[in-house]
Amino acid sequence: MATREELAFIKAARAGESKAQLALGSRYLHGGNGLPRSNGTAFYWLRRAAQQGVDDAWMMIGRNIPYEQVKDLSAPTEAAVWYEKAFHAGVAQAGLTFARLVLDNAGQFDGNSHARAIGALSFLAGQGDHQAQWLLAQQMQRAGQGEGGASDRLKAAMPEGGFRLEERLIAEAAHAGVEQAQYALLDKAWSRSDYDAFANGAAPLAARLRERNAAAIAQMERDVDVTSAVSLSAEEATLLLRFAQWGLHERQPDPDEAGRLLELAALAGNVEARYELGLLCAKMDHDGNRVFMDQGLANFKKAISWLTLAGDGGSAPAWHALARIYSRSIYSQRNLNVALQYLERAADMGLVEAQYEFAQISWRNRRDDKFNDVRALYWWQKAAEQGDQNAKQALEDFAPRPRADNWAVAAMAQLSDKLRNANPFLSARVELAATFGLTKAEALLIDVKNADYGHCLVVDICDYYARSKRRLVTIATEAQRSTLNRICRLFGDVDCSFSGMEGNYRQRQYRLKTLFPETA
């Protein structure tokens, strides 16, 4: 309970007396004498005193109220002024808070404020402040990636410049124990494939994470469902994932230990860890080959559970792995239809290996479904767009090859505007034949409206011409697409059968020979 003296201070502070506000803020900072310790209440009174120009108020704010609290207690533009003043008055930690207020709320400050914030970080980093070193390295990364307008100011403030200085700052902060910097340093080592450096730095962090989640690991070791809460951030889960991946590629890998690390990361929501754990449970590598067969049997039930979670989380390789599992005879619940569904799902998500594989299966089974060949061509094209050479080679057999001596090319030379206007449908069929290399029978009998499948032209006149054979022609260029679109619009309401306005096959042949005698 507040004493009479505190009550007098409160009354005077509420009346607007700056000295009472300063004294009350100071007492709330330290607590005692009937008043609880409360940084939020202390900041409230110190702020009111600072607004009246009391220097000691902003000095106390800069010295005692950290960034994590002030960002929720005051507008950044107001608080930054007090922290900058405290920094210039010799309070080092106030400079760090000032810089964070400015750089984390860049849109609310002008270029001069940004330059002063970078200058404060540079000064503190040069004095050995490891938090400042880490923050300055982050700003250099953002400037290098083109984020914000800090690039020129950083170059002016740090004449050494470049990635070498950035990495030195991160390394110094990491070695001093700044955890975020440690993770950033390990991320750089992993990205440049320096796996020895990564493993050396990641081992103590992984051990710390294991210790923090010891209860969950104990349940994993007993092979029971994990019910204990797993405490991992996104970057910590990524570290465990990568450390497990590194361990699995060592000369003497320990799949059990790697599995525990992967399961921790998977329980924390890391999609790639779920995929890797699913593969490990199925004792399968990324290419579908069997691995670790001398270290126990595959657990397909657990593998499918984790791979399904990974697939639902957006992992196309997880669906591909599930397709491989369901297509194998060693799996007791082998189901080729389910495998094909998962394979198509992986293809839909853009996995080039799944696209080519699904195209191959569709082509082999083209007699089971007359649209399987159309489906195969579609996925070959998708895989070819991503650079798959096998798909490109498969598509060569379906490319349109109009030759110079083709009948339609000769007929096109005779095609005038008068002829087009008098015989629009025949003219369009001749143009279609010249564009896609069709024979006379194909050009005259093709059902133009139903032949266009978007990615290919299906040439199927078997119902009218028994000697023909169904074939597909890819639509490879914009010019071909444009020509086909125009011709399809022309035939939009036309009956292309023998009962339509074009007549039967003999009538169409006669019209072609009459109007284009050189094609006879």
mmCIF file with all atom_site columns, N, CA, C and O in Angstrom, residues 371-415:
data_model
loop_
_atom_site.group_PDB
_atom_site.id
_atom_site.type_symbol
_atom_site.label_atom_id
_atom_site.label_alt_id
_atom_site.label_comp_id
_atom_site.label_asym_id
_atom_site.label_entity_id
_atom_site.label_seq_id
_atom_site.pdbx_PDB_ins_code
_atom_site.Cartn_x
_atom_site.Cartn_y
_atom_site.Cartn_z
_atom_site.occupancy
_atom_site.B_iso_or_equiv
_atom_site.pdbx_formal_charge
_atom_site.auth_seq_id
_atom_site.auth_comp_id
_atom_site.auth_asym_id
_atom_site.auth_atom_id
_atom_site.pdbx_PDB_model_num
ATOM 1   N N  . PHE A 1 371 ? -7.880 -41.256 -74.013  1.00 0.00 ? 371 PHE A N  1
ATOM 2   C CA . PHE A 1 371 ? -7.322 -39.941 -73.711  1.00 0.00 ? 371 PHE A CA 1
ATOM 3   C C  . PHE A 1 371 ? -5.973 -40.020 -73.003  1.00 0.00 ? 371 PHE A C  1
ATOM 4   O O  . PHE A 1 371 ? -5.392 -38.989 -72.667  1.00 0.00 ? 371 PHE A O  1
ATOM 5   N N  . ASN A 1 372 ? -5.484 -41.219 -72.739  1.00 0.00 ? 372 ASN A N  1
ATOM 6   C CA . ASN A 1 372 ? -4.192 -41.342 -72.077  1.00 0.00 ? 372 ASN A CA 1
ATOM 7   C C  . ASN A 1 372 ? -3.061 -40.789 -72.931  1.00 0.00 ? 372 ASN A C  1
ATOM 8   O O  . ASN A 1 372 ? -2.079 -40.261 -72.395  1.00 0.00 ? 372 ASN A O  1
ATOM 9   N N  . ASP A 1 373 ? -3.161 -40.905 -74.253  1.00 0.00 ? 373 ASP A N  1
ATOM 10  C CA . ASP A 1 373 ? -2.104 -40.358 -75.099  1.00 0.00 ? 373 ASP A CA 1
ATOM 11  C C  . ASP A 1 373 ? -2.097 -38.833 -75.039  1.00 0.00 ? 373 ASP A C  1
ATOM 12  O O  . ASP A 1 373 ? -1.035 -38.197 -75.007  1.00 0.00 ? 373 ASP A O  1
ATOM 13  N N  . VAL A 1 374 ? -3.288 -38.230 -74.971  1.00 0.00 ? 374 VAL A N  1
ATOM 14  C CA . VAL A 1 374 ? -3.382 -36.770 -74.823  1.00 0.00 ? 374 VAL A CA 1
ATOM 15  C C  . VAL A 1 374 ? -2.774 -36.338 -73.487  1.00 0.00 ? 374 VAL A C  1
ATOM 16  O O  . VAL A 1 374 ? -2.040 -35.350 -73.392  1.00 0.00 ? 374 VAL A O  1
ATOM 17  N N  . ARG A 1 375 ? -3.078 -37.120 -72.450  1.00 0.00 ? 375 ARG A N  1
ATOM 18  C CA . ARG A 1 375 ? -2.551 -36.826 -71.116  1.00 0.00 ? 375 ARG A CA 1
ATOM 19  C C  . ARG A 1 375 ? -1.026 -36.977 -71.096  1.00 0.00 ? 375 ARG A C  1
ATOM 20  O O  . ARG A 1 375 ? -0.321 -36.146 -70.498  1.00 0.00 ? 375 ARG A O  1
ATOM 21  N N  . ALA A 1 376 ? -0.516 -37.991 -71.752  1.00 0.00 ? 376 ALA A N  1
ATOM 22  C CA . ALA A 1 376 ? 0.935  -38.207 -71.793  1.00 0.00 ? 376 ALA A CA 1
ATOM 23  C C  . ALA A 1 376 ? 1.634  -37.040 -72.470  1.00 0.00 ? 376 ALA A C  1
ATOM 24  O O  . ALA A 1 376 ? 2.665  -36.547 -71.998  1.00 0.00 ? 376 ALA A O  1
ATOM 25  N N  . LEU A 1 377 ? 1.069  -36.586 -73.586  1.00 0.00 ? 377 LEU A N  1
ATOM 26  C CA . LEU A 1 377 ? 1.681  -35.482 -74.314  1.00 0.00 ? 377 LEU A CA 1
ATOM 27  C C  . LEU A 1 377 ? 1.706  -34.213 -73.472  1.00 0.00 ? 377 LEU A C  1
ATOM 28  O O  . LEU A 1 377 ? 2.680  -33.458 -73.483  1.00 0.00 ? 377 LEU A O  1
ATOM 29  N N  . TYR A 1 378 ? 0.627  -33.997 -72.726  1.00 0.00 ? 378 TYR A N  1
ATOM 30  C CA . TYR A 1 378 ? 0.546  -32.819 -71.869  1.00 0.00 ? 378 TYR A CA 1
ATOM 31  C C  . TYR A 1 378 ? 1.684  -32.814 -70.830  1.00 0.00 ? 378 TYR A C  1
ATOM 32  O O  . TYR A 1 378 ? 2.379  -31.803 -70.639  1.00 0.00 ? 378 TYR A O  1
ATOM 33  N N  . TRP A 1 379 ? 1.895  -33.959 -70.167  1.00 0.00 ? 379 TRP A N  1
ATOM 34  C CA . TRP A 1 379 ? 2.914  -33.995 -69.111  1.00 0.00 ? 379 TRP A CA 1
ATOM 35  C C  . TRP A 1 379 ? 4.318  -34.029 -69.694  1.00 0.00 ? 379 TRP A C  1
ATOM 36  O O  . TRP A 1 379 ? 5.263  -33.529 -69.069  1.00 0.00 ? 379 TRP A O  1
ATOM 37  N N  . TRP A 1 380 ? 4.500  -34.598 -70.870  1.00 0.00 ? 380 TRP A N  1
ATOM 38  C CA . TRP A 1 380 ? 5.804  -34.484 -71.531  1.00 0.00 ? 380 TRP A CA 1
ATOM 39  C C  . TRP A 1 380 ? 6.124  -33.018 -71.802  1.00 0.00 ? 380 TRP A C  1
ATOM 40  O O  . TRP A 1 380 ? 7.260  -32.584 -71.618  1.00 0.00 ? 380 TRP A O  1
ATOM 41  N N  . GLN A 1 381 ? 5.123  -32.273 -72.248  1.00 0.00 ? 381 GLN A N  1
ATOM 42  C CA . GLN A 1 381 ? 5.347  -30.860 -72.523  1.00 0.00 ? 381 GLN A CA 1
ATOM 43  C C  . GLN A 1 381 ? 5.693  -30.102 -71.243  1.00 0.00 ? 381 GLN A C  1
ATOM 44  O O  . GLN A 1 381 ? 6.591  -29.248 -71.248  1.00 0.00 ? 381 GLN A O  1
ATOM 45  N N  . LYS A 1 382 ? 4.994  -30.402 -70.156  1.00 0.00 ? 382 LYS A N  1
ATOM 46  C CA . LYS A 1 382 ? 5.280  -29.742 -68.883  1.00 0.00 ? 382 LYS A CA 1
ATOM 47  C C  . LYS A 1 382 ? 6.701  -30.044 -68.414  1.00 0.00 ? 382 LYS A C  1
ATOM 48  O O  . LYS A 1 382 ? 7.416  -29.157 -67.928  1.00 0.00 ? 382 LYS A O  1
ATOM 49  N N  . ALA A 1 383 ? 7.114  -31.305 -68.557  1.00 0.00 ? 383 ALA A N  1
ATOM 50  C CA . ALA A 1 383 ? 8.473  -31.679 -68.143  1.00 0.00 ? 383 ALA A CA 1
ATOM 51  C C  . ALA A 1 383 ? 9.502  -31.026 -69.063  1.00 0.00 ? 383 ALA A C  1
ATOM 52  O O  . ALA A 1 383 ? 10.565 -30.574 -68.601  1.00 0.00 ? 383 ALA A O  1
ATOM 53  N N  . ALA A 1 384 ? 9.204  -30.965 -70.354  1.00 0.00 ? 384 ALA A N  1
ATOM 54  C CA . ALA A 1 384 ? 10.138 -30.354 -71.304  1.00 0.00 ? 384 ALA A CA 1
ATOM 55  C C  . ALA A 1 384 ? 10.323 -28.867 -71.027  1.00 0.00 ? 384 ALA A C  1
ATOM 56  O O  . ALA A 1 384 ? 11.418 -28.325 -71.192  1.00 0.00 ? 384 ALA A O  1
ATOM 57  N N  . GLU A 1 385 ? 9.249  -28.196 -70.596  1.00 0.00 ? 385 GLU A N  1
ATOM 58  C CA . GLU A 1 385 ? 9.342  -26.772 -70.258  1.00 0.00 ? 385 GLU A CA 1
ATOM 59  C C  . GLU A 1 385 ? 10.314 -26.535 -69.112  1.00 0.00 ? 385 GLU A C  1
ATOM 60  O O  . GLU A 1 385 ? 10.883 -25.446 -68.984  1.00 0.00 ? 385 GLU A O  1
ATOM 61  N N  . GLN A 1 386 ? 10.501 -27.542 -68.262  1.00 0.00 ? 386 GLN A N  1
ATOM 62  C CA . GLN A 1 386 ? 11.451 -27.423 -67.147  1.00 0.00 ? 386 GLN A CA 1
ATOM 63  C C  . GLN A 1 386 ? 12.824 -27.975 -67.496  1.00 0.00 ? 386 GLN A C  1
ATOM 64  O O  . GLN A 1 386 ? 13.683 -28.105 -66.635  1.00 0.00 ? 386 GLN A O  1
ATOM 65  N N  . GLY A 1 387 ? 13.018 -28.312 -68.792  1.00 0.00 ? 387 GLY A N  1
ATOM 66  C CA . GLY A 1 387 ? 14.343 -28.709 -69.250  1.00 0.00 ? 387 GLY A CA 1
ATOM 67  C C  . GLY A 1 387 ? 14.628 -30.190 -69.250  1.00 0.00 ? 387 GLY A C  1
ATOM 68  O O  . GLY A 1 387 ? 15.787 -30.580 -69.426  1.00 0.00 ? 387 GLY A O  1
ATOM 69  N N  . ASP A 1 388 ? 13.628 -31.052 -69.063  1.00 0.00 ? 388 ASP A N  1
ATOM 70  C CA . ASP A 1 388 ? 13.865 -32.487 -69.064  1.00 0.00 ? 388 ASP A CA 1
ATOM 71  C C  . ASP A 1 388 ? 14.165 -32.962 -70.488  1.00 0.00 ? 388 ASP A C  1
ATOM 72  O O  . ASP A 1 388 ? 13.323 -32.863 -71.381  1.00 0.00 ? 388 ASP A O  1
ATOM 73  N N  . GLN A 1 389 ? 15.375 -33.485 -70.681  1.00 0.00 ? 389 GLN A N  1
ATOM 74  C CA . GLN A 1 389 ? 15.812 -33.869 -72.024  1.00 0.00 ? 389 GLN A CA 1
ATOM 75  C C  . GLN A 1 389 ? 15.058 -35.089 -72.539  1.00 0.00 ? 389 GLN A C  1
ATOM 76  O O  . GLN A 1 389 ? 14.778 -35.191 -73.738  1.00 0.00 ? 389 GLN A O  1
ATOM 77  N N  . ASN A 1 390 ? 14.736 -36.026 -71.678  1.00 0.00 ? 390 ASN A N  1
ATOM 78  C CA . ASN A 1 390 ? 13.989 -37.208 -72.108  1.00 0.00 ? 390 ASN A CA 1
ATOM 79  C C  . ASN A 1 390 ? 12.603 -36.821 -72.621  1.00 0.00 ? 390 ASN A C  1
ATOM 80  O O  . ASN A 1 390 ? 12.107 -37.380 -73.610  1.00 0.00 ? 390 ASN A O  1
ATOM 81  N N  . ALA A 1 391 ? 11.975 -35.857 -71.953  1.00 0.00 ? 391 ALA A N  1
ATOM 82  C CA . ALA A 1 391 ? 10.666 -35.390 -72.392  1.00 0.00 ? 391 ALA A CA 1
ATOM 83  C C  . ALA A 1 391 ? 10.773 -34.682 -73.740  1.00 0.00 ? 391 ALA A C  1
ATOM 84  O O  . ALA A 1 391 ? 9.916  -34.866 -74.619  1.00 0.00 ? 391 ALA A O  1
ATOM 85  N N  . LYS A 1 392 ? 11.805 -33.884 -73.898  1.00 0.00 ? 392 LYS A N  1
ATOM 86  C CA . LYS A 1 392 ? 11.997 -33.196 -75.182  1.00 0.00 ? 392 LYS A CA 1
ATOM 87  C C  . LYS A 1 392 ? 12.175 -34.209 -76.315  1.00 0.00 ? 392 LYS A C  1
ATOM 88  O O  . LYS A 1 392 ? 11.652 -34.029 -77.418  1.00 0.00 ? 392 LYS A O  1
ATOM 89  N N  . GLN A 1 393 ? 12.931 -35.252 -76.031  1.00 0.00 ? 393 GLN A N  1
ATOM 90  C CA . GLN A 1 393 ? 13.146 -36.285 -77.043  1.00 0.00 ? 393 GLN A CA 1
ATOM 91  C C  . GLN A 1 393 ? 11.841 -37.014 -77.375  1.00 0.00 ? 393 GLN A C  1
ATOM 92  O O  . GLN A 1 393 ? 11.560 -37.324 -78.532  1.00 0.00 ? 393 GLN A O  1
ATOM 93  N N  . ALA A 1 394 ? 11.013 -37.273 -76.355  1.00 0.00 ? 394 ALA A N  1
ATOM 94  C CA . ALA A 1 394 ? 9.733  -37.945 -76.583  1.00 0.00 ? 394 ALA A CA 1
ATOM 95  C C  . ALA A 1 394 ? 8.800  -37.088 -77.432  1.00 0.00 ? 394 ALA A C  1
ATOM 96  O O  . ALA A 1 394 ? 8.025  -37.606 -78.244  1.00 0.00 ? 394 ALA A O  1
ATOM 97  N N  . LEU A 1 395 ? 8.880  -35.771 -77.283  1.00 0.00 ? 395 LEU A N  1
ATOM 98  C CA . LEU A 1 395 ? 7.987  -34.872 -78.019  1.00 0.00 ? 395 LEU A CA 1
ATOM 99  C C  . LEU A 1 395 ? 8.353  -34.737 -79.491  1.00 0.00 ? 395 LEU A C  1
ATOM 100 O O  . LEU A 1 395 ? 7.525  -34.287 -80.291  1.00 0.00 ? 395 LEU A O  1
ATOM 101 N N  . GLU A 1 396 ? 9.578  -35.105 -79.847  1.00 0.00 ? 396 GLU A N  1
ATOM 102 C CA . GLU A 1 396 ? 10.006 -34.944 -81.238  1.00 0.00 ? 396 GLU A CA 1
ATOM 103 C C  . GLU A 1 396 ? 9.119  -35.727 -82.204  1.00 0.00 ? 396 GLU A C  1
ATOM 104 O O  . GLU A 1 396 ? 8.901  -35.299 -83.337  1.00 0.00 ? 396 GLU A O  1
ATOM 105 N N  . ASP A 1 397 ? 8.587  -36.862 -81.781  1.00 0.00 ? 397 ASP A N  1
ATOM 106 C CA . ASP A 1 397 ? 7.740  -37.678 -82.664  1.00 0.00 ? 397 ASP A CA 1
ATOM 107 C C  . ASP A 1 397 ? 6.383  -37.049 -82.915  1.00 0.00 ? 397 ASP A C  1
ATOM 108 O O  . ASP A 1 397 ? 5.655  -37.483 -83.817  1.00 0.00 ? 397 ASP A O  1
ATOM 109 N N  . PHE A 1 398 ? 6.030  -36.017 -82.141  1.00 0.00 ? 398 PHE A N  1
ATOM 110 C CA . PHE A 1 398 ? 4.698  -35.414 -82.272  1.00 0.00 ? 398 PHE A CA 1
ATOM 111 C C  . PHE A 1 398 ? 4.744  -33.994 -82.815  1.00 0.00 ? 398 PHE A C  1
ATOM 112 O O  . PHE A 1 398 ? 3.705  -33.340 -82.907  1.00 0.00 ? 398 PHE A O  1
ATOM 113 N N  . ALA A 1 399 ? 5.927  -33.527 -83.153  1.00 0.00 ? 399 ALA A N  1
ATOM 114 C CA . ALA A 1 399 ? 6.051  -32.159 -83.650  1.00 0.00 ? 399 ALA A CA 1
ATOM 115 C C  . ALA A 1 399 ? 5.489  -32.052 -85.067  1.00 0.00 ? 399 ALA A C  1
ATOM 116 O O  . ALA A 1 399 ? 5.668  -32.954 -85.882  1.00 0.00 ? 399 ALA A O  1
ATOM 117 N N  . PRO A 1 400 ? 4.781  -30.962 -85.380  1.00 0.00 ? 400 PRO A N  1
ATOM 118 C CA . PRO A 1 400 ? 4.287  -30.777 -86.755  1.00 0.00 ? 400 PRO A CA 1
ATOM 119 C C  . PRO A 1 400 ? 5.449  -30.567 -87.710  1.00 0.00 ? 400 PRO A C  1
ATOM 120 O O  . PRO A 1 400 ? 6.370  -29.794 -87.423  1.00 0.00 ? 400 PRO A O  1
ATOM 121 N N  . ARG A 1 401 ? 5.415  -31.282 -88.835  1.00 0.00 ? 401 ARG A N  1
ATOM 122 C CA . ARG A 1 401 ? 6.518  -31.174 -89.803  1.00 0.00 ? 401 ARG A CA 1
ATOM 123 C C  . ARG A 1 401 ? 5.963  -30.890 -91.201  1.00 0.00 ? 401 ARG A C  1
ATOM 124 O O  . ARG A 1 401 ? 6.003  -31.745 -92.084  1.00 0.00 ? 401 ARG A O  1
ATOM 125 N N  . PRO A 1 402 ? 5.427  -29.703 -91.429  1.00 0.00 ? 402 PRO A N  1
ATOM 126 C CA . PRO A 1 402 ? 4.968  -29.367 -92.782  1.00 0.00 ? 402 PRO A CA 1
ATOM 127 C C  . PRO A 1 402 ? 6.161  -29.216 -93.723  1.00 0.00 ? 402 PRO A C  1
ATOM 128 O O  . PRO A 1 402 ? 7.048  -28.404 -93.496  1.00 0.00 ? 402 PRO A O  1
ATOM 129 N N  . ARG A 1 403 ? 6.210  -30.025 -94.783  1.00 0.00 ? 403 ARG A N  1
ATOM 130 C CA . ARG A 1 403 ? 7.329  -29.995 -95.718  1.00 0.00 ? 403 ARG A CA 1
ATOM 131 C C  . ARG A 1 403 ? 7.026  -29.043 -96.868  1.00 0.00 ? 403 ARG A C  1
ATOM 132 O O  . ARG A 1 403 ? 5.871  -28.742 -97.172  1.00 0.00 ? 403 ARG A O  1
ATOM 133 N N  . ALA A 1 404 ? 8.076  -28.608 -97.538  1.00 0.00 ? 404 ALA A N  1
ATOM 134 C CA . ALA A 1 404 ? 7.925  -27.670 -98.648  1.00 0.00 ? 404 ALA A CA 1
ATOM 135 C C  . ALA A 1 404 ? 7.155  -28.292 -99.804  1.00 0.00 ? 404 ALA A C  1
ATOM 136 O O  . ALA A 1 404 ? 6.472  -27.595 -100.562 1.00 0.00 ? 404 ALA A O  1
ATOM 137 N N  . ASP A 1 405 ? 7.275  -29.626 -99.972  1.00 0.00 ? 405 ASP A N  1
ATOM 138 C CA . ASP A 1 405 ? 6.570  -30.293 -101.075 1.00 0.00 ? 405 ASP A CA 1
ATOM 139 C C  . ASP A 1 405 ? 5.208  -30.818 -100.653 1.00 0.00 ? 405 ASP A C  1
ATOM 140 O O  . ASP A 1 405 ? 4.565  -31.567 -101.382 1.00 0.00 ? 405 ASP A O  1
ATOM 141 N N  . ASN A 1 406 ? 4.744  -30.437 -99.453  1.00 0.00 ? 406 ASN A N  1
ATOM 142 C CA . ASN A 1 406 ? 3.445  -30.887 -98.984  1.00 0.00 ? 406 ASN A CA 1
ATOM 143 C C  . ASN A 1 406 ? 2.344  -30.302 -99.863  1.00 0.00 ? 406 ASN A C  1
ATOM 144 O O  . ASN A 1 406 ? 2.425  -29.147 -100.309 1.00 0.00 ? 406 ASN A O  1
ATOM 145 N N  . TRP A 1 407 ? 1.301  -31.074 -100.101 1.00 0.00 ? 407 TRP A N  1
ATOM 146 C CA . TRP A 1 407 ? 0.209  -30.625 -100.966 1.00 0.00 ? 407 TRP A CA 1
ATOM 147 C C  . TRP A 1 407 ? -0.430 -29.343 -100.458 1.00 0.00 ? 407 TRP A C  1
ATOM 148 O O  . TRP A 1 407 ? -0.812 -28.466 -101.245 1.00 0.00 ? 407 TRP A O  1
ATOM 149 N N  . ALA A 1 408 ? -0.531 -29.216 -99.112  1.00 0.00 ? 408 ALA A N  1
ATOM 150 C CA . ALA A 1 408 ? -1.204 -28.052 -98.555  1.00 0.00 ? 408 ALA A CA 1
ATOM 151 C C  . ALA A 1 408 ? -0.379 -26.784 -98.743  1.00 0.00 ? 408 ALA A C  1
ATOM 152 O O  . ALA A 1 408 ? -0.932 -25.700 -98.914  1.00 0.00 ? 408 ALA A O  1
ATOM 153 N N  . VAL A 1 409 ? 0.948  -26.921 -98.722  1.00 0.00 ? 409 VAL A N  1
ATOM 154 C CA . VAL A 1 409 ? 1.800  -25.759 -98.932  1.00 0.00 ? 409 VAL A CA 1
ATOM 155 C C  . VAL A 1 409 ? 1.611  -25.243 -100.362 1.00 0.00 ? 409 VAL A C  1
ATOM 156 O O  . VAL A 1 409 ? 1.521  -24.029 -100.598 1.00 0.00 ? 409 VAL A O  1
ATOM 157 N N  . ALA A 1 410 ? 1.517  -26.183 -101.330 1.00 0.00 ? 410 ALA A N  1
ATOM 158 C CA . ALA A 1 410 ? 1.263  -25.786 -102.717 1.00 0.00 ? 410 ALA A CA 1
ATOM 159 C C  . ALA A 1 410 ? -0.115 -25.161 -102.865 1.00 0.00 ? 410 ALA A C  1
ATOM 160 O O  . ALA A 1 410 ? -0.303 -24.184 -103.610 1.00 0.00 ? 410 ALA A O  1
ATOM 161 N N  . ALA A 1 411 ? -1.107 -25.701 -102.159 1.00 0.00 ? 411 ALA A N  1
ATOM 162 C CA . ALA A 1 411 ? -2.450 -25.144 -102.230 1.00 0.00 ? 411 ALA A CA 1
ATOM 163 C C  . ALA A 1 411 ? -2.515 -23.756 -101.614 1.00 0.00 ? 411 ALA A C  1
ATOM 164 O O  . ALA A 1 411 ? -3.244 -22.878 -102.112 1.00 0.00 ? 411 ALA A O  1
ATOM 165 N N  . MET A 1 412 ? -1.760 -23.527 -100.559 1.00 0.00 ? 412 MET A N  1
ATOM 166 C CA . MET A 1 412 ? -1.749 -22.206 -99.923  1.00 0.00 ? 412 MET A CA 1
ATOM 167 C C  . MET A 1 412 ? -1.253 -21.133 -100.873 1.00 0.00 ? 412 MET A C  1
ATOM 168 O O  . MET A 1 412 ? -1.675 -19.970 -100.810 1.00 0.00 ? 412 MET A O  1
ATOM 169 N N  . ALA A 1 413 ? -0.345 -21.537 -101.800 1.00 0.00 ? 413 ALA A N  1
ATOM 170 C CA . ALA A 1 413 ? 0.171  -20.569 -102.770 1.00 0.00 ? 413 ALA A CA 1
ATOM 171 C C  . ALA A 1 413 ? -0.927 -20.100 -103.718 1.00 0.00 ? 413 ALA A C  1
ATOM 172 O O  . ALA A 1 413 ? -0.837 -19.009 -104.297 1.00 0.00 ? 413 ALA A O  1
ATOM 173 N N  . GLN A 1 414 ? -1.957 -20.916 -103.895 1.00 0.00 ? 414 GLN A N  1
ATOM 174 C CA . GLN A 1 414 ? -3.057 -20.567 -104.801 1.00 0.00 ? 414 GLN A CA 1
ATOM 175 C C  . GLN A 1 414 ? -4.215 -19.888 -104.063 1.00 0.00 ? 414 GLN A C  1
ATOM 176 O O  . GLN A 1 414 ? -5.176 -19.436 -104.699 1.00 0.00 ? 414 GLN A O  1
ATOM 177 N N  . LEU A 1 415 ? -4.133 -19.819 -102.757 1.00 0.00 ? 415 LEU A N  1
ATOM 178 C CA . LEU A 1 415 ? -5.258 -19.348 -101.956 1.00 0.00 ? 415 LEU A CA 1
ATOM 179 C C  . LEU A 1 415 ? -5.337 -17.819 -102.002 1.00 0.00 ? 415 LEU A C  1
ATOM 180 O O  . LEU A 1 415 ? -4.464 -17.116 -101.501 1.00 0.00 ? 415 LEU A O  1
#
